[in-house]
PDB file of C-alpha atoms and ligand atoms in Angstrom:
ATOM      1  CA  MET A   1     179.013  60.838 231.257  1.00  0.00           C
ATOM      2  CA  LYS A   2     175.782  60.236 229.929  1.00  0.00           C
ATOM      3  CA  LEU A   3     173.270  62.392 227.385  1.00  0.00           C
ATOM      4  CA  ILE A   4     170.277  63.866 228.224  1.00  0.00           C
ATOM      5  CA  ALA A   5     168.708  64.260 224.820  1.00  0.00           C
ATOM      6  CA  SER A   6     165.387  63.541 222.737  1.00  0.00           C
ATOM      7  CA  LEU A   7     165.265  61.393 219.673  1.00  0.00           C
ATOM      8  CA  THR A   8     163.991  64.179 217.825  1.00  0.00           C
ATOM      9  CA  SER A   9     166.199  67.297 218.374  1.00  0.00           C
ATOM     10  CA  PRO A  10     168.336  67.857 215.300  1.00  0.00           C
ATOM     11  CA  TYR A  11     170.990  69.456 218.155  1.00  0.00           C
ATOM     12  CA  ALA A  12     170.936  65.973 219.912  1.00  0.00           C
ATOM     13  CA  ARG A  13     171.798  64.092 216.921  1.00  0.00           C
ATOM     14  CA  LYS A  14     174.331  66.496 216.070  1.00  0.00           C
ATOM     15  CA  VAL A  15     175.761  65.061 218.999  1.00  0.00           C
ATOM     16  CA  ARG A  16     175.050  61.881 218.748  1.00  0.00           C
ATOM     17  CA  ILE A  17     176.475  61.926 215.405  1.00  0.00           C
ATOM     18  CA  VAL A  18     179.892  63.028 216.995  1.00  0.00           C
ATOM     19  CA  LEU A  19     179.570  60.549 219.472  1.00  0.00           C
ATOM     20  CA  ALA A  20     179.305  58.144 216.984  1.00  0.00           C
ATOM     21  CA  GLU A  21     181.909  59.153 214.757  1.00  0.00           C
ATOM     22  CA  LYS A  22     184.510  59.814 217.646  1.00  0.00           C
ATOM     23  CA  LYS A  23     183.534  56.134 218.890  1.00  0.00           C
ATOM     24  CA  ILE A  24     182.602  56.763 222.353  1.00  0.00           C
ATOM     25  CA  ASP A  25     180.238  54.946 224.545  1.00  0.00           C
ATOM     26  CA  CYS A  26     177.549  57.504 226.062  1.00  0.00           C
ATOM     27  CA  PRO A  27     174.572  55.804 227.094  1.00  0.00           C
ATOM     28  CA  LEU A  28     171.830  58.146 226.304  1.00  0.00           C
ATOM     29  CA  GLN A  29     168.579  59.302 228.524  1.00  0.00           C
ATOM     30  CA  GLU A  30     165.592  59.941 226.576  1.00  0.00           C
ATOM     31  CA  ALA A  31     164.106  63.459 228.278  1.00  0.00           C
ATOM     32  CA  LEU A  32     161.177  65.253 226.239  1.00  0.00           C
ATOM     33  CA  PRO A  33     161.604  69.156 226.825  1.00  0.00           C
ATOM     34  CA  TRP A  34     157.898  69.833 225.715  1.00  0.00           C
ATOM     35  CA  VAL A  35     155.597  67.935 227.856  1.00  0.00           C
ATOM     36  CA  GLU A  36     154.366  68.644 231.424  1.00  0.00           C
ATOM     37  CA  GLY A  37     156.612  67.954 234.065  1.00  0.00           C
ATOM     38  CA  THR A  38     159.841  67.559 232.096  1.00  0.00           C
ATOM     39  CA  THR A  39     162.680  66.973 234.129  1.00  0.00           C
ATOM     40  CA  VAL A  40     165.061  69.172 231.352  1.00  0.00           C
ATOM     41  CA  PRO A  41     165.004  72.422 233.511  1.00  0.00           C
ATOM     42  CA  GLU A  42     167.033  70.168 236.205  1.00  0.00           C
ATOM     43  CA  HIS A  43     169.771  69.707 234.165  1.00  0.00           C
ATOM     44  CA  ASN A  44     169.534  72.885 232.198  1.00  0.00           C
ATOM     45  CA  PRO A  45     168.025  75.859 233.186  1.00  0.00           C
ATOM     46  CA  LEU A  46     167.108  77.055 230.196  1.00  0.00           C
ATOM     47  CA  GLY A  47     165.044  73.826 229.869  1.00  0.00           C
ATOM     48  CA  LYS A  48     166.533  72.827 226.278  1.00  0.00           C
ATOM     49  CA  VAL A  49     168.443  69.204 224.967  1.00  0.00           C
ATOM     50  CA  PRO A  50     170.989  68.404 224.782  1.00  0.00           C
ATOM     51  CA  VAL A  51     172.916  68.477 228.114  1.00  0.00           C
ATOM     52  CA  LEU A  52     175.878  66.327 228.410  1.00  0.00           C
ATOM     53  CA  GLU A  53     176.042  65.304 232.102  1.00  0.00           C
ATOM     54  CA  LEU A  54     179.497  64.591 232.737  1.00  0.00           C
ATOM     55  CA  ASP A  55     181.132  61.803 235.692  1.00  0.00           C
ATOM     56  CA  ASP A  56     181.629  64.523 238.226  1.00  0.00           C
ATOM     57  CA  GLY A  57     177.781  65.756 237.832  1.00  0.00           C
ATOM     58  CA  THR A  58     178.258  68.996 235.537  1.00  0.00           C
ATOM     59  CA  THR A  59     176.340  69.438 232.601  1.00  0.00           C
ATOM     60  CA  LEU A  60     177.533  70.860 229.723  1.00  0.00           C
ATOM     61  CA  TYR A  61     174.758  72.750 227.110  1.00  0.00           C
ATOM     62  CA  ASP A  62     174.061  73.600 224.334  1.00  0.00           C
ATOM     63  CA  SER A  63     175.193  71.202 221.302  1.00  0.00           C
ATOM     64  CA  ARG A  64     177.721  73.350 220.178  1.00  0.00           C
ATOM     65  CA  VAL A  65     179.608  73.077 223.793  1.00  0.00           C
ATOM     66  CA  ILE A  66     179.335  69.545 223.925  1.00  0.00           C
ATOM     67  CA  VAL A  67     180.477  68.767 220.540  1.00  0.00           C
ATOM     68  CA  GLU A  68     183.681  70.874 221.283  1.00  0.00           C
ATOM     69  CA  TYR A  69     183.977  68.879 224.556  1.00  0.00           C
ATOM     70  CA  LEU A  70     183.591  65.804 223.128  1.00  0.00           C
ATOM     71  CA  ASP A  71     186.154  66.352 220.283  1.00  0.00           C
ATOM     72  CA  ASN A  72     188.809  67.292 222.499  1.00  0.00           C
ATOM     73  CA  ILE A  73     188.387  64.114 225.154  1.00  0.00           C
ATOM     74  CA  SER A  74     189.118  62.039 222.306  1.00  0.00           C
ATOM     75  CA  PRO A  75     191.621  62.044 219.242  1.00  0.00           C
ATOM     76  CA  VAL A  76     189.865  59.591 217.358  1.00  0.00           C
ATOM     77  CA  SER A  77     188.268  61.136 214.322  1.00  0.00           C
ATOM     78  CA  ARG A  78     189.185  65.009 214.932  1.00  0.00           C
ATOM     79  CA  ILE A  79     185.760  66.547 213.555  1.00  0.00           C
ATOM     80  CA  LEU A  80     186.863  70.362 214.327  1.00  0.00           C
ATOM     81  CA  PRO A  81     190.099  71.899 212.478  1.00  0.00           C
ATOM     82  CA  GLN A  82     193.029  72.738 214.925  1.00  0.00           C
ATOM     83  CA  GLU A  83     194.000  76.593 213.255  1.00  0.00           C
ATOM     84  CA  ASN A  84     191.786  79.158 213.665  1.00  0.00           C
ATOM     85  CA  ARG A  85     190.838  79.961 210.087  1.00  0.00           C
ATOM     86  CA  PRO A  86     189.431  76.504 209.352  1.00  0.00           C
ATOM     87  CA  LEU A  87     188.189  76.480 212.781  1.00  0.00           C
ATOM     88  CA  ILE A  88     186.337  79.313 212.678  1.00  0.00           C
ATOM     89  CA  ASN A  89     184.889  78.455 209.163  1.00  0.00           C
ATOM     90  CA  THR A  90     183.732  75.094 210.249  1.00  0.00           C
ATOM     91  CA  ARG A  91     181.707  76.831 213.050  1.00  0.00           C
ATOM     92  CA  ARG A  92     180.380  79.383 210.573  1.00  0.00           C
ATOM     93  CA  TRP A  93     178.636  76.651 208.975  1.00  0.00           C
ATOM     94  CA  GLU A  94     177.467  75.088 212.548  1.00  0.00           C
ATOM     95  CA  ALA A  95     175.901  78.250 213.196  1.00  0.00           C
ATOM     96  CA  LEU A  96     173.904  78.773 210.116  1.00  0.00           C
ATOM     97  CA  ALA A  97     172.964  75.064 209.896  1.00  0.00           C
ATOM     98  CA  ASP A  98     172.043  75.366 213.180  1.00  0.00           C
ATOM     99  CA  GLY A  99     170.390  78.676 212.632  1.00  0.00           C
ATOM    100  CA  ILE A 100     168.106  77.289 209.684  1.00  0.00           C
ATOM    101  CA  CYS A 101     166.901  74.740 212.837  1.00  0.00           C
ATOM    102  CA  ASP A 102     166.193  77.336 214.932  1.00  0.00           C
ATOM    103  CA  ALA A 103     163.769  78.955 212.283  1.00  0.00           C
ATOM    104  CA  MET A 104     162.508  75.512 211.615  1.00  0.00           C
ATOM    105  CA  VAL A 105     161.670  74.675 215.447  1.00  0.00           C
ATOM    106  CA  ALA A 106     159.667  78.508 215.663  1.00  0.00           C
ATOM    107  CA  ILE A 107     157.743  77.126 212.516  1.00  0.00           C
ATOM    108  CA  VAL A 108     156.450  74.107 214.214  1.00  0.00           C
ATOM    109  CA  LEU A 109     155.960  75.231 217.590  1.00  0.00           C
ATOM    110  CA  GLU A 110     153.691  78.113 215.629  1.00  0.00           C
ATOM    111  CA  ARG A 111     151.823  75.487 214.181  1.00  0.00           C
ATOM    112  CA  ARG A 112     151.221  73.515 217.578  1.00  0.00           C
ATOM    113  CA  ARG A 113     149.504  77.020 218.310  1.00  0.00           C
ATOM    114  CA  PRO A 114     145.033  77.897 218.039  1.00  0.00           C
ATOM    115  CA  ALA A 115     144.759  78.231 214.232  1.00  0.00           C
ATOM    116  CA  ASP A 116     143.800  81.574 215.520  1.00  0.00           C
ATOM    117  CA  LYS A 117     146.254  82.188 217.543  1.00  0.00           C
ATOM    118  CA  GLN A 118     148.953  81.715 214.703  1.00  0.00           C
ATOM    119  CA  MET A 119     151.198  84.911 213.109  1.00  0.00           C
ATOM    120  CA  PRO A 120     151.311  84.189 209.212  1.00  0.00           C
ATOM    121  CA  GLU A 121     153.783  86.817 209.827  1.00  0.00           C
ATOM    122  CA  TRP A 122     155.997  85.231 211.902  1.00  0.00           C
ATOM    123  CA  ILE A 123     155.990  82.044 210.280  1.00  0.00           C
ATOM    124  CA  GLU A 124     156.836  83.945 207.388  1.00  0.00           C
ATOM    125  CA  ARG A 125     159.797  85.923 208.628  1.00  0.00           C
ATOM    126  CA  GLN A 126     161.216  82.096 209.782  1.00  0.00           C
ATOM    127  CA  GLN A 127     160.873  81.287 205.977  1.00  0.00           C
ATOM    128  CA  GLY A 128     163.009  83.640 205.012  1.00  0.00           C
ATOM    129  CA  LYS A 129     165.659  82.643 207.138  1.00  0.00           C
ATOM    130  CA  ILE A 130     165.118  79.370 205.711  1.00  0.00           C
ATOM    131  CA  GLU A 131     165.224  79.982 202.516  1.00  0.00           C
ATOM    132  CA  ARG A 132     168.112  82.148 202.490  1.00  0.00           C
ATOM    133  CA  GLY A 133     170.225  80.174 204.665  1.00  0.00           C
ATOM    134  CA  LEU A 134     169.669  77.033 202.083  1.00  0.00           C
ATOM    135  CA  ALA A 135     170.691  79.494 199.445  1.00  0.00           C
ATOM    136  CA  ALA A 136     173.846  80.527 201.537  1.00  0.00           C
ATOM    137  CA  LEU A 137     174.704  76.847 202.207  1.00  0.00           C
ATOM    138  CA  SER A 138     174.624  75.895 198.747  1.00  0.00           C
ATOM    139  CA  HIS A 139     176.893  78.959 197.315  1.00  0.00           C
ATOM    140  CA  ASP A 140     179.201  78.032 199.918  1.00  0.00           C
ATOM    141  CA  LEU A 141     179.305  74.715 198.980  1.00  0.00           C
ATOM    142  CA  GLY A 142     179.979  74.900 195.737  1.00  0.00           C
ATOM    143  CA  ASP A 143     180.865  71.805 193.926  1.00  0.00           C
ATOM    144  CA  ARG A 144     182.903  70.739 196.900  1.00  0.00           C
ATOM    145  CA  GLN A 145     182.685  66.896 198.063  1.00  0.00           C
ATOM    146  CA  TRP A 146     182.478  68.484 202.182  1.00  0.00           C
ATOM    147  CA  CYS A 147     181.913  71.886 203.291  1.00  0.00           C
ATOM    148  CA  ASN A 148     185.091  72.645 204.525  1.00  0.00           C
ATOM    149  CA  GLY A 149     186.939  71.270 201.103  1.00  0.00           C
ATOM    150  CA  VAL A 150     189.283  68.908 202.396  1.00  0.00           C
ATOM    151  CA  SER A 151     187.806  66.764 204.522  1.00  0.00           C
ATOM    152  CA  TYR A 152     184.423  65.545 206.950  1.00  0.00           C
ATOM    153  CA  SER A 153     184.094  68.031 209.578  1.00  0.00           C
ATOM    154  CA  LEU A 154     181.453  69.173 212.170  1.00  0.00           C
ATOM    155  CA  ALA A 155     180.405  71.216 209.522  1.00  0.00           C
ATOM    156  CA  ASP A 156     178.857  68.679 207.338  1.00  0.00           C
ATOM    157  CA  ILE A 157     177.167  66.757 210.215  1.00  0.00           C
ATOM    158  CA  ALA A 158     175.542  70.204 210.903  1.00  0.00           C
ATOM    159  CA  VAL A 159     174.258  70.590 207.464  1.00  0.00           C
ATOM    160  CA  GLY A 160     173.551  67.274 207.184  1.00  0.00           C
ATOM    161  CA  VAL A 161     171.145  67.437 210.414  1.00  0.00           C
ATOM    162  CA  CYS A 162     169.810  70.541 209.094  1.00  0.00           C
ATOM    163  CA  LEU A 163     169.114  68.686 205.561  1.00  0.00           C
ATOM    164  CA  ALA A 164     167.443  66.070 207.141  1.00  0.00           C
ATOM    165  CA  TYR A 165     165.458  67.993 209.893  1.00  0.00           C
ATOM    166  CA  LEU A 166     163.811  70.189 207.275  1.00  0.00           C
ATOM    167  CA  ASP A 167     162.583  66.874 205.322  1.00  0.00           C
ATOM    168  CA  VAL A 168     160.599  65.975 208.263  1.00  0.00           C
ATOM    169  CA  HIS A 169     159.333  69.376 208.828  1.00  0.00           C
ATOM    170  CA  ALA A 170     158.949  70.705 205.846  1.00  0.00           C
ATOM    171  CA  PRO A 171     158.666  68.097 202.935  1.00  0.00           C
ATOM    172  CA  GLN A 172     157.102  70.516 200.619  1.00  0.00           C
ATOM    173  CA  LEU A 173     160.576  72.529 200.476  1.00  0.00           C
ATOM    174  CA  ALA A 174     161.557  71.729 196.844  1.00  0.00           C
ATOM    175  CA  TRP A 175     165.094  72.125 197.979  1.00  0.00           C
ATOM    176  CA  ARG A 176     166.636  69.295 196.332  1.00  0.00           C
ATOM    177  CA  GLU A 177     165.765  70.688 192.989  1.00  0.00           C
ATOM    178  CA  LEU A 178     167.032  73.981 193.917  1.00  0.00           C
ATOM    179  CA  TYR A 179     170.220  72.845 195.231  1.00  0.00           C
ATOM    180  CA  PRO A 180     171.392  69.546 193.925  1.00  0.00           C
ATOM    181  CA  ASN A 181     174.784  70.336 195.566  1.00  0.00           C
ATOM    182  CA  LEU A 182     173.056  69.931 198.684  1.00  0.00           C
ATOM    183  CA  ALA A 183     171.088  66.895 197.790  1.00  0.00           C
ATOM    184  CA  ALA A 184     174.373  65.293 196.761  1.00  0.00           C
ATOM    185  CA  LEU A 185     176.205  66.219 200.044  1.00  0.00           C
ATOM    186  CA  LEU A 186     173.232  64.531 202.594  1.00  0.00           C
ATOM    187  CA  GLU A 187     173.209  61.630 200.365  1.00  0.00           C
ATOM    188  CA  ARG A 188     177.133  61.317 200.909  1.00  0.00           C
ATOM    189  CA  LEU A 189     176.092  61.891 204.264  1.00  0.00           C
ATOM    190  CA  PHE A 190     173.721  58.819 204.597  1.00  0.00           C
ATOM    191  CA  THR A 191     176.186  56.188 203.713  1.00  0.00           C
ATOM    192  CA  ARG A 192     177.495  56.824 207.221  1.00  0.00           C
ATOM    193  CA  GLN A 193     176.550  54.596 209.904  1.00  0.00           C
ATOM    194  CA  SER A 194     176.357  57.508 212.573  1.00  0.00           C
ATOM    195  CA  PHE A 195     173.573  59.345 210.123  1.00  0.00           C
ATOM    196  CA  ILE A 196     171.499  56.211 209.428  1.00  0.00           C
ATOM    197  CA  ASP A 197     171.851  55.145 213.208  1.00  0.00           C
ATOM    198  CA  THR A 198     170.428  58.196 214.399  1.00  0.00           C
ATOM    199  CA  GLN A 199     167.535  58.836 212.301  1.00  0.00           C
ATOM    200  CA  PRO A 200     164.603  60.126 214.725  1.00  0.00           C
ATOM    201  CA  PRO A 201     161.390  58.120 214.913  1.00  0.00           C
ATOM    202  CA  ALA A 202     158.921  57.718 212.273  1.00  0.00           C
ATOM    203  CA  PRO A 203     156.555  60.509 213.078  1.00  0.00           C
ATOM    204  CA  ALA A 204     153.601  58.243 214.588  1.00  0.00           C
ATOM    205  CA  GLU A 205     156.059  56.932 217.012  1.00  0.00           C
ATOM    206  CA  ARG A 206     157.391  60.519 218.074  1.00  0.00           C
ATOM    207  CA  ALA A 207     156.382  61.344 221.604  1.00  0.00           C
ATOM    208  CA  ALA A 208     156.600  65.390 220.920  1.00  0.00           C
TER     209      ALA A 208
HETATM  210  N1  GSH B 301     171.348  76.312 220.853  1.00  0.00           N
HETATM  211  C1  GSH B 301     170.834  74.909 221.611  1.00  0.00           C
HETATM  212  C2  GSH B 301     169.285  74.567 221.190  1.00  0.00           C
HETATM  213  C3  GSH B 301     168.738  73.376 222.053  1.00  0.00           C
HETATM  214  C4  GSH B 301     167.101  73.439 221.536  1.00  0.00           C
HETATM  215  O1  GSH B 301     166.645  74.685 220.932  1.00  0.00           O
HETATM  216  N2  GSH B 301     166.784  72.343 221.805  1.00  0.00           N
HETATM  217  C5  GSH B 301     164.908  71.756 221.792  1.00  0.00           C
HETATM  218  C6  GSH B 301     164.524  71.055 221.145  1.00  0.00           C
HETATM  219  S1  GSH B 301     164.730  70.544 219.634  1.00  0.00           S
HETATM  220  C7  GSH B 301     164.277  72.224 223.109  1.00  0.00           C
HETATM  221  O2  GSH B 301     164.781  71.235 223.559  1.00  0.00           O
HETATM  222  N3  GSH B 301     163.603  73.145 223.320  1.00  0.00           N
HETATM  223  C8  GSH B 301     162.658  73.467 224.489  1.00  0.00           C
HETATM  224  C9  GSH B 301     162.442  75.094 225.120  1.00  0.00           C
HETATM  225  O3  GSH B 301     162.924  75.723 224.165  1.00  0.00           O
HETATM  226  O4  GSH B 301     162.177  75.496 225.862  1.00  0.00           O
HETATM  227  C10 GSH B 301     171.580  73.379 221.449  1.00  0.00           C
HETATM  228  O5  GSH B 301     172.551  73.896 219.929  1.00  0.00           O
HETATM  229  O6  GSH B 301     171.370  72.758 221.624  1.00  0.00           O
END
């Protein structure tokens, strides 16, 4: 089994954290989806990372499918609840956190276009998703220690990865002042080795 991923993708980071939490050994093959001649479409017709290649050559995508697969191949540190209601609740957190990342990625890509081709209304639309998404995350977390209330789960991993991604690409967003409960959650998450070990490379070292 190997993980095909970039070190900067928040979706790939979610998978890398799950691998670490579940103590699954899985080599990483670095692949950059945006560079000329990228090999990512050979593994995923959508041309996106992460992709998990199984020993029989089967490829799994996207990150949500991969994390479910990983949680089921090892009983160590289950990150998905077994019962339907808490499971769906966890998936809902993940959908929201991933959706905020989608909006941030869309802004990053738009800003890479020549200045005269960028669409401010498109960027504003994505910013609205991020702002409303953060407000919903904070509201739903309330004063609980973990997103699901009782224990650490995939919901916390997805939210933590999302907040850390915003820190890299939208440092001007004062989300910590607006939502101290999210700030406290991220601080708690960064005491975990899985979050520390999967930090993206500093901007100067970024390939893409
Ligand atoms: N929903 C997908 C999103 C994956 C995704 O958008 N990955 C980005 C990197 S952050 C990518 O590979 N984009 C290349 C493209 O869209 O062509 C997942 O969770 O895996």
